[in-house]
Tab-separated table of C-alpha atoms in Angstrom:
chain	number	residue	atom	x	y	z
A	905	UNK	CA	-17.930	14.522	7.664
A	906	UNK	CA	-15.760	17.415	6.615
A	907	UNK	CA	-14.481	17.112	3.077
A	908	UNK	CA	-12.885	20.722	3.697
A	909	UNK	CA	-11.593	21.438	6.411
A	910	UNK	CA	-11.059	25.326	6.418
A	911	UNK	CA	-9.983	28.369	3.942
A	912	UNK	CA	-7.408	30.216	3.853
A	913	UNK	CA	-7.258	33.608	1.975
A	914	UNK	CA	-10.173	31.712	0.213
A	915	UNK	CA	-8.481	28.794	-0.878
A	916	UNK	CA	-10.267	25.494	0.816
A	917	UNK	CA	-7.724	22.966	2.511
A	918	UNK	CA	-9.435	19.766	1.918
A	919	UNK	CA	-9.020	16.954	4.794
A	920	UNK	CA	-7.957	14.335	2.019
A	921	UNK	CA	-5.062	16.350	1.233
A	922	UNK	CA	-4.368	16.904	5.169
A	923	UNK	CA	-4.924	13.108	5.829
A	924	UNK	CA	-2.528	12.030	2.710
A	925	UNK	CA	-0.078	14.624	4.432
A	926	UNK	CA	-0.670	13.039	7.748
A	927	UNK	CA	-0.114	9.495	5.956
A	928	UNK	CA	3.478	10.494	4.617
A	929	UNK	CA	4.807	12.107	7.571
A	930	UNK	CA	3.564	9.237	9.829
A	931	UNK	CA	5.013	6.859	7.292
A	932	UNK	CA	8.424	8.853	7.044
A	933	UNK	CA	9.274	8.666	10.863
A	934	UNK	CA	8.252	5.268	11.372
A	935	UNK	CA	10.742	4.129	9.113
A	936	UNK	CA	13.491	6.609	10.070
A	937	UNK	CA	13.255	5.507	13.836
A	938	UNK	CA	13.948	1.701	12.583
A	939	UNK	CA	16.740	3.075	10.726
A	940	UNK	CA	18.188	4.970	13.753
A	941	UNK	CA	17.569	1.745	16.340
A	942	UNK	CA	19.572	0.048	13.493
A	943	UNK	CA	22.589	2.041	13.260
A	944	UNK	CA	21.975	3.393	10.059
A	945	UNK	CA	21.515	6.856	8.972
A	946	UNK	CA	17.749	8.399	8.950
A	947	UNK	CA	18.617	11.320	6.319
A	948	UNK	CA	18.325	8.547	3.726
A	949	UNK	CA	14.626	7.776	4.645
A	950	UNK	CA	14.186	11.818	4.588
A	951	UNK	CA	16.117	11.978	0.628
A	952	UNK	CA	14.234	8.447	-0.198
A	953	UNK	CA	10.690	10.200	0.796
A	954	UNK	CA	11.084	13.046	-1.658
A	955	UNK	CA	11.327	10.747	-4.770
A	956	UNK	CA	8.971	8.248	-2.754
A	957	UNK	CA	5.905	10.789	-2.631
A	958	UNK	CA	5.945	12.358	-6.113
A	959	UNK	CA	6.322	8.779	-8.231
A	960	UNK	CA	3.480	7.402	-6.290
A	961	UNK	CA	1.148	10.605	-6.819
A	962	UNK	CA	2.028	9.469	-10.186
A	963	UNK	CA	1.261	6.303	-10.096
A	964	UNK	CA	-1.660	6.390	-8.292
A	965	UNK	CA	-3.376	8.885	-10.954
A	966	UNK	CA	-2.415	7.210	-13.770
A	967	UNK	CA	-3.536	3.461	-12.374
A	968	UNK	CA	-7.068	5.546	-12.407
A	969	UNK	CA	-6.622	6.895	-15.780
A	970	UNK	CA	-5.530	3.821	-17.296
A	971	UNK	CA	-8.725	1.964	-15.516
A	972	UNK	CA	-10.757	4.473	-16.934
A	973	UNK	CA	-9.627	5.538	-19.744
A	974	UNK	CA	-12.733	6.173	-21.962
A	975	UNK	CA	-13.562	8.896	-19.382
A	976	UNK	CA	-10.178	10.926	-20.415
A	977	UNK	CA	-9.310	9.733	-23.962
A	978	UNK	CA	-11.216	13.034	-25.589
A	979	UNK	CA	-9.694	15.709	-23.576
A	980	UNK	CA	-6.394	13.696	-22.067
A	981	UNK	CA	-5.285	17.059	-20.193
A	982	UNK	CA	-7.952	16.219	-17.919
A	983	UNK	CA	-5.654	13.618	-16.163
A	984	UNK	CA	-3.970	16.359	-14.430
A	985	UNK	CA	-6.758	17.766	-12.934
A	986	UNK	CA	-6.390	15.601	-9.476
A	987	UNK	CA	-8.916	18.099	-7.510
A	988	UNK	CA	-11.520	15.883	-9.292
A	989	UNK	CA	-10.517	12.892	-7.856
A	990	UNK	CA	-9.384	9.755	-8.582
A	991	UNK	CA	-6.182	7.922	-7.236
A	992	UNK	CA	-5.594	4.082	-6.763
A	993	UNK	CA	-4.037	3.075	-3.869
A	994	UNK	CA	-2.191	0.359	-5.871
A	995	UNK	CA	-0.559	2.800	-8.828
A	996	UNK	CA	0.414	4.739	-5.355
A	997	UNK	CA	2.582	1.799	-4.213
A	998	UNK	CA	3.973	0.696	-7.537
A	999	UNK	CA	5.214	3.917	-8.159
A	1000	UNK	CA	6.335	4.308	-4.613
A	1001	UNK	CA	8.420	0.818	-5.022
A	1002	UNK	CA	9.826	2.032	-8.000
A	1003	UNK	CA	11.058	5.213	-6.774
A	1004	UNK	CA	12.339	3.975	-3.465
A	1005	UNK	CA	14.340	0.712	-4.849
A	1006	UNK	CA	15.861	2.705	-7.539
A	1007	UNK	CA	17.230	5.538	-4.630
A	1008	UNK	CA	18.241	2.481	-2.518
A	1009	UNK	CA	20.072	0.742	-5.683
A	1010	UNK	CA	21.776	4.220	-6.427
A	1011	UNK	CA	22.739	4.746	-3.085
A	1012	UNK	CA	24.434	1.219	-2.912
A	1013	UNK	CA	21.897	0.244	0.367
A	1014	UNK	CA	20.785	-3.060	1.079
A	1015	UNK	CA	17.176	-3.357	-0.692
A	1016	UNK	CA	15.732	-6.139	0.970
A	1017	UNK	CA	16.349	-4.547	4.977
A	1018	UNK	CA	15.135	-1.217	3.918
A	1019	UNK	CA	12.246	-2.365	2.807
A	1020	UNK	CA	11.903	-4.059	5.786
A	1021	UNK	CA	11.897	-0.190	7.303
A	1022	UNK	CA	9.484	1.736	5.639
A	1023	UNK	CA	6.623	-1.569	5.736
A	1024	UNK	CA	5.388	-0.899	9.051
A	1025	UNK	CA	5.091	3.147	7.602
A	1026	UNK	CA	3.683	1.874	4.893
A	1027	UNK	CA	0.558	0.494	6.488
A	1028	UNK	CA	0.219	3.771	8.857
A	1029	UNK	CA	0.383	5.574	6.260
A	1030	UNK	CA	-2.830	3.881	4.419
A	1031	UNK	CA	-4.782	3.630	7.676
A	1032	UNK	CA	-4.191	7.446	7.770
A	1033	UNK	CA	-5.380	7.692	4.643
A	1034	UNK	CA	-8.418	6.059	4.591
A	1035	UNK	CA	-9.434	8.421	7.217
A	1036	UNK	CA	-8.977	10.886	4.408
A	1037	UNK	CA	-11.240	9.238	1.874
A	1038	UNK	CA	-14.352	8.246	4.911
A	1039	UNK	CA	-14.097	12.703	5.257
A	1040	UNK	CA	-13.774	13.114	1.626
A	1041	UNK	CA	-16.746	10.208	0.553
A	1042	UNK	CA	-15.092	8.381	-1.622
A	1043	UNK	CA	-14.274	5.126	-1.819
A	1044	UNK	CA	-17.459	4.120	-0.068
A	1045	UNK	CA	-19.267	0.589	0.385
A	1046	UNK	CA	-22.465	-0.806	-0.525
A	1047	UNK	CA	-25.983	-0.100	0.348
A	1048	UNK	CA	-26.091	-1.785	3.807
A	1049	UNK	CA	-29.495	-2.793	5.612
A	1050	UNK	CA	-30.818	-0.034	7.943
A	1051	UNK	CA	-30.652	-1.817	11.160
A	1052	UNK	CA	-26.540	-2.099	10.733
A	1053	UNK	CA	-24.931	-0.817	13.458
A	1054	UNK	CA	-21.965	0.255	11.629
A	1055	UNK	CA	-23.486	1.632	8.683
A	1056	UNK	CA	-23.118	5.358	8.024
A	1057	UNK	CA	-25.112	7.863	5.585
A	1058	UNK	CA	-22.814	10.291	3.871
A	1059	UNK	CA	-24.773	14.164	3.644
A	1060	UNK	CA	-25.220	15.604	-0.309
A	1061	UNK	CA	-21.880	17.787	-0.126
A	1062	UNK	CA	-19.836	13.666	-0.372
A	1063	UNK	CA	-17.894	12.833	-3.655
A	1064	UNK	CA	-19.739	9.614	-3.603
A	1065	UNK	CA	-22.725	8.207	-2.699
A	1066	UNK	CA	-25.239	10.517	-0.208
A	1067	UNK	CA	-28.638	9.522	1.845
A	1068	UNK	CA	-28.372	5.778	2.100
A	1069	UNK	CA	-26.790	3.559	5.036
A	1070	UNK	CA	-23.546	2.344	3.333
A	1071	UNK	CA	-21.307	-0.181	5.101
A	1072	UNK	CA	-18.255	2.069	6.390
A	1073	UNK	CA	-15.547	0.553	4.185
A	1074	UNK	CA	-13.398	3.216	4.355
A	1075	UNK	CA	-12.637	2.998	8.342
A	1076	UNK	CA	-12.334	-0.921	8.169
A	1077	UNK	CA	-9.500	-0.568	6.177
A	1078	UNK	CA	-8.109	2.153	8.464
A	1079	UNK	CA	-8.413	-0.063	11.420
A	1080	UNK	CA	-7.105	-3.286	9.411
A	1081	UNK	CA	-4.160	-1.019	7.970
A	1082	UNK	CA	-3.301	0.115	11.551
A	1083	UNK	CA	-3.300	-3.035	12.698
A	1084	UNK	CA	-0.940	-4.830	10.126
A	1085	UNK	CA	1.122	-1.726	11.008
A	1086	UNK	CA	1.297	-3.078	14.810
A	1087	UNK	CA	1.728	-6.040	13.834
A	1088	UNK	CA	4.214	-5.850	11.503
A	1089	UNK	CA	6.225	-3.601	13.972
A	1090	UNK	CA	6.018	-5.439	17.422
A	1091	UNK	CA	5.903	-9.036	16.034
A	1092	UNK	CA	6.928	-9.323	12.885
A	1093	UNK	CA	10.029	-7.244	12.814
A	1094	UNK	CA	11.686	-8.335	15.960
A	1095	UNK	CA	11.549	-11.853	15.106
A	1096	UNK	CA	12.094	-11.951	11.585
A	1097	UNK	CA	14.842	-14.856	10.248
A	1098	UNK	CA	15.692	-13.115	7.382
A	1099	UNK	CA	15.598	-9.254	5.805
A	1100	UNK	CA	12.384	-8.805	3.361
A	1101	UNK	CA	9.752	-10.691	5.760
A	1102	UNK	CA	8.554	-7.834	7.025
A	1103	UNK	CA	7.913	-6.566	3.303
A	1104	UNK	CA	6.094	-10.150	2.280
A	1105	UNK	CA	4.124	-10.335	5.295
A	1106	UNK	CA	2.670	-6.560	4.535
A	1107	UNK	CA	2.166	-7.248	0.576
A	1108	UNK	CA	0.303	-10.777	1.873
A	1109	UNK	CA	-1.666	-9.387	5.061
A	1110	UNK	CA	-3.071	-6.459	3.078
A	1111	UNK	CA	-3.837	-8.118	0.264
A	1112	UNK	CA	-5.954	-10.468	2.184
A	1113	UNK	CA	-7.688	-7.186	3.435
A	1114	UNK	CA	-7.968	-5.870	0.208
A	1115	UNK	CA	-9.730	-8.648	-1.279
A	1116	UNK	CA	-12.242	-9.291	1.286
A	1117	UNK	CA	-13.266	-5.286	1.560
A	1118	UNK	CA	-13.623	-4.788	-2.450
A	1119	UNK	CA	-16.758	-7.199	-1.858
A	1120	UNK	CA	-18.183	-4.639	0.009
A	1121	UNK	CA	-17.558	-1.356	-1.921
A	1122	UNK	CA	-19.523	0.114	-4.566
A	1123	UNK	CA	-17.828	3.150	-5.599
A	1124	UNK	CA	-16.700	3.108	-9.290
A	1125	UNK	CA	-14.140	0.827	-10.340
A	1126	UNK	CA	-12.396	-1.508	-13.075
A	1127	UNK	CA	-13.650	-5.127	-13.556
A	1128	UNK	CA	-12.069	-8.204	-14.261
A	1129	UNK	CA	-14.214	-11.578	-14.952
A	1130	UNK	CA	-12.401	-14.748	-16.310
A	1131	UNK	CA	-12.700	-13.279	-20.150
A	1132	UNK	CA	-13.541	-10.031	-19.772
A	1133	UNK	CA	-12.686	-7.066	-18.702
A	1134	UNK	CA	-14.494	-3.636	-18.457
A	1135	UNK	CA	-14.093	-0.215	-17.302
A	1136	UNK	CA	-17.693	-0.153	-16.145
A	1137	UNK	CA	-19.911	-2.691	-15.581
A	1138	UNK	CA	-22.420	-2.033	-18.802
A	1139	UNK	CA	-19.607	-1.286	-21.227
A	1140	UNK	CA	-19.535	-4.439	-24.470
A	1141	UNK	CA	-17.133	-4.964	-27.360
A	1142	UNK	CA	-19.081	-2.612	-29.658
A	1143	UNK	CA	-18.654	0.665	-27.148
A	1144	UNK	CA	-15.789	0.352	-25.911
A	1145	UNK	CA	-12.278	1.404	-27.588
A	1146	UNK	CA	-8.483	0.812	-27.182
A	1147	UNK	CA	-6.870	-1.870	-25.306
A	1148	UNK	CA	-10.714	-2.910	-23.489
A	1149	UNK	CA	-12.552	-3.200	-27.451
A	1150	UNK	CA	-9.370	-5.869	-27.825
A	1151	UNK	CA	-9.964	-7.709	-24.454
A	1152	UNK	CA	-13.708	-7.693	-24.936
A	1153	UNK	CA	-13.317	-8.798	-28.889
A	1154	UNK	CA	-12.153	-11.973	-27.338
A	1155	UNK	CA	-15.160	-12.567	-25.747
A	1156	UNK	CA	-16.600	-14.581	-28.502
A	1157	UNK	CA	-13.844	-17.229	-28.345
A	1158	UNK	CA	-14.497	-18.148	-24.835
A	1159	UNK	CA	-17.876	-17.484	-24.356
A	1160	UNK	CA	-19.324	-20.857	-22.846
A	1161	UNK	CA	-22.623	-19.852	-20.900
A	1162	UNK	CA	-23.295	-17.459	-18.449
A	1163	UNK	CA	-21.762	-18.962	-15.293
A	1164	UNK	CA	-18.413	-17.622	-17.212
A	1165	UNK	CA	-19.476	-14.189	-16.406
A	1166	UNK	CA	-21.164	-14.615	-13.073
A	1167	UNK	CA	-18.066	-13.772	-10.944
A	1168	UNK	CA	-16.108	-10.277	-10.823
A	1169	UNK	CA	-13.097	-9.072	-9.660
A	1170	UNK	CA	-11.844	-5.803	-9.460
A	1171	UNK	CA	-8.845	-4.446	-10.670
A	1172	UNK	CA	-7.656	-4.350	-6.881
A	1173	UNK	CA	-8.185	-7.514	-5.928
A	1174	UNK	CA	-6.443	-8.904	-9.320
A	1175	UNK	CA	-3.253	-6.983	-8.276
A	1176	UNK	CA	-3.803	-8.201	-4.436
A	1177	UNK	CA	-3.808	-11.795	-6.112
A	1178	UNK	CA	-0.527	-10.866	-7.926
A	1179	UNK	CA	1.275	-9.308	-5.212
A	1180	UNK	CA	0.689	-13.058	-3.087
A	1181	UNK	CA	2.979	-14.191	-6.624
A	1182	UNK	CA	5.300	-11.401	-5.427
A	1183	UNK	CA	5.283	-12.319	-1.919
A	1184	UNK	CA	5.918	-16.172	-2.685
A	1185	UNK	CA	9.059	-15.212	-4.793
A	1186	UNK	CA	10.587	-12.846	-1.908
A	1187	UNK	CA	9.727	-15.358	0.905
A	1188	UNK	CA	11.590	-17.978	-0.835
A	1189	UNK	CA	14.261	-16.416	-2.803
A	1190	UNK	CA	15.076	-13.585	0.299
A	1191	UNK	CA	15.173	-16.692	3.475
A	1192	UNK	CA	18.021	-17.861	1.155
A	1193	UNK	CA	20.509	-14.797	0.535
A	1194	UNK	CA	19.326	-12.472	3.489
A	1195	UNK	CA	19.171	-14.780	5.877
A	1196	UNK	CA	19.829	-13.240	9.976
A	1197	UNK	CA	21.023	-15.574	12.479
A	1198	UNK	CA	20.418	-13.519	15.249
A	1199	UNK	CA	18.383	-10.761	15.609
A	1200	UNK	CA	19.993	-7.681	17.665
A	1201	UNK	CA	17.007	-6.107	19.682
A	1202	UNK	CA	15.621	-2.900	18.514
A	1203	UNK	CA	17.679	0.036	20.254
A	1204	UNK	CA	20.223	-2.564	21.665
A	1205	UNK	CA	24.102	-1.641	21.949
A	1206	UNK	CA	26.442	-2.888	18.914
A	1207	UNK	CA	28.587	-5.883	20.260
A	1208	UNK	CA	32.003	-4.740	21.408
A	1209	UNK	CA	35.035	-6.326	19.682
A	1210	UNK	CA	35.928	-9.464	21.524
A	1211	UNK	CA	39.339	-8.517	22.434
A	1212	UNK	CA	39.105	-9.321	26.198
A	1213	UNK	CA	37.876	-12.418	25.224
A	1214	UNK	CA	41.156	-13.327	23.066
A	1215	UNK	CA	43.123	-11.757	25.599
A	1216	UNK	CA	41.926	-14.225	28.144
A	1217	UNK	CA	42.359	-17.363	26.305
A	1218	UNK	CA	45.624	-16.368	24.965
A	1219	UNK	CA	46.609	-16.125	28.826
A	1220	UNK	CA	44.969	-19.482	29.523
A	1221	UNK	CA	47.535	-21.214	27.279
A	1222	UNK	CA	50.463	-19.507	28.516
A	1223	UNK	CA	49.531	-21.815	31.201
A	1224	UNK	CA	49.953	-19.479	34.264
A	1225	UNK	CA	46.993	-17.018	35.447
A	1226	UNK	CA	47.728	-13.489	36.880
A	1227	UNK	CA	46.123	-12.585	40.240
């Protein structure tokens, strides 16, 4: 584990930051070859990226924030202080989407095939990632027993949890990224009936991940139960403030026994659950109005105009044939 990777002039590069490079760069020519094979024109992946990478640094830190706002509500100017941590992968692709769809829109380019493009990246690009955070400590799993074969002990210099086997969440959902990224890219894409599959099948395949591998982490996150919802796990309605005192004040309405409360999702896994929403609406509404009736293999030639062939039957019905 190397949460820094070297200094320069004294300033420490830290292998997050290198990975999350990695993850945008891989992510940026994946997409810009699919554009190429299609004819299209890669500098608009390039232009796209640049709007693309700042809205979802964004939106990832202010997903945390929002999460955990009690931590930053007395001195807010801590938000900007990223070194400290804390980015959701989630905020990161809603922001992403947002920038990238409006650049698309602007540029008058169909949404639904571009999006189609940058999937495949998008996966590398996590899988890339998560090598960042499994270097870096965060994001880790739970306390796993000691005869695991997989599980791994993080030393004291980790952002998260140190000296106790922890089940290695952070590579499973490197390997389970990369391979929705192969997927996606040598099955998915060259047999797709209609542009946006691609894009559904990532937002369904990874948030199938998603929800299986929050099960198994246990570094700090938000909380949803069926009527409540918490920051961290021992906050009630009396401590907590803001939008959270207003959720948990409803508590009392609900409040049944304590089965209710016996099952917890986090605040991943209830945006996995509505991206499936998202993914239902695409499938059906995109098979409709972006329908392809025959795919033209990756790096293929463009048809030639079919003027030999109009040529030739306009001979046949002249009724004589030239030798």
């Amino acid at each position: 584990m190397h949460p820094v990777l070297f200094t320069i002039f004294g300033v420490p590069v830290h292998a997050y930051g290198v990975m999350l490079a990695c993850a945008f760069l891989g992510a940026i020519w994946i997409a810009s070859r699919q554009v190429k094979e299609a004819g299209g024109d890669p500098e608009h992946i390039s232009n796209m990226a640049i709007y693309v990478v700042i809205l979802s640094m964004i939106g990832a830190r202010l997903f945390h924030c929002f999460v955990f706002w009690d931590h930053y509500k007395d001195n807010p100017l801590q938000i900007l202080n990223v070194r400290e941590g804390g980015l959701v992968y989630y905020g990161g692709l809603i922001g992403g989407a947002i920038a990238g769809l409006a650049y698309l829109r602007r540029q008058k380019l169909p949404l639904a095939m571009y999006s189609d493009f940058v999937a495949p990246g998008i996966a590398f690009g996590l899988g890339t990632a998560r090598i960042g955070c499994f270097l870096a400590g965060c994001c880790h799993g739970k306390t796993c027993p000691a005869d695991f074969p997989f599980g791994v002990t993080f030393p004291p210099q980790s952002v998260g949890l140190s000296g106790v086997p922890l089940y290695p969440t952070q590579f499973a959902e490197s390997i389970l990224s990369y391979a929705i990224c192969l997927f996606l890219y040598f099955v998915v894409r060259p047999r797709k009936r209609f542009h946006g599959q691609v894009i559904a099948s990532f937002l369904v395949l990874y948030g199938l991940a998603r929800i299986g591998l929050e099960f198994f982490r246990a570094d700090p996150r938000g909380f949803m139960t069926l009527f409540h919802v918490s920051a961290t796990a021992g906050l009630t309605a009396a401590s907590a403030t803001g939008l959270w005192k207003l959720l948990l004040a409803t508590e009392a309405l609900f409040e049944t026994g304590p089965g209710l409360y016996a099952f917890r999702l986090s605040e991943s896994q209830v945006v996995s659950l509505l991206l499936f929403g998202v993914s239902a609406v695409l499938w059906a509404t995109l098979r409709k109005t972006q329908a392809v009736s025959k795919m033209i293999p990756a790096g293929a030639p463009a048809a030639k105009p079919n003027g030999g062939g109009d040529r030739a039957r306009s001979t046949k019905k002249g009724g004589k044939k030239k030798r």
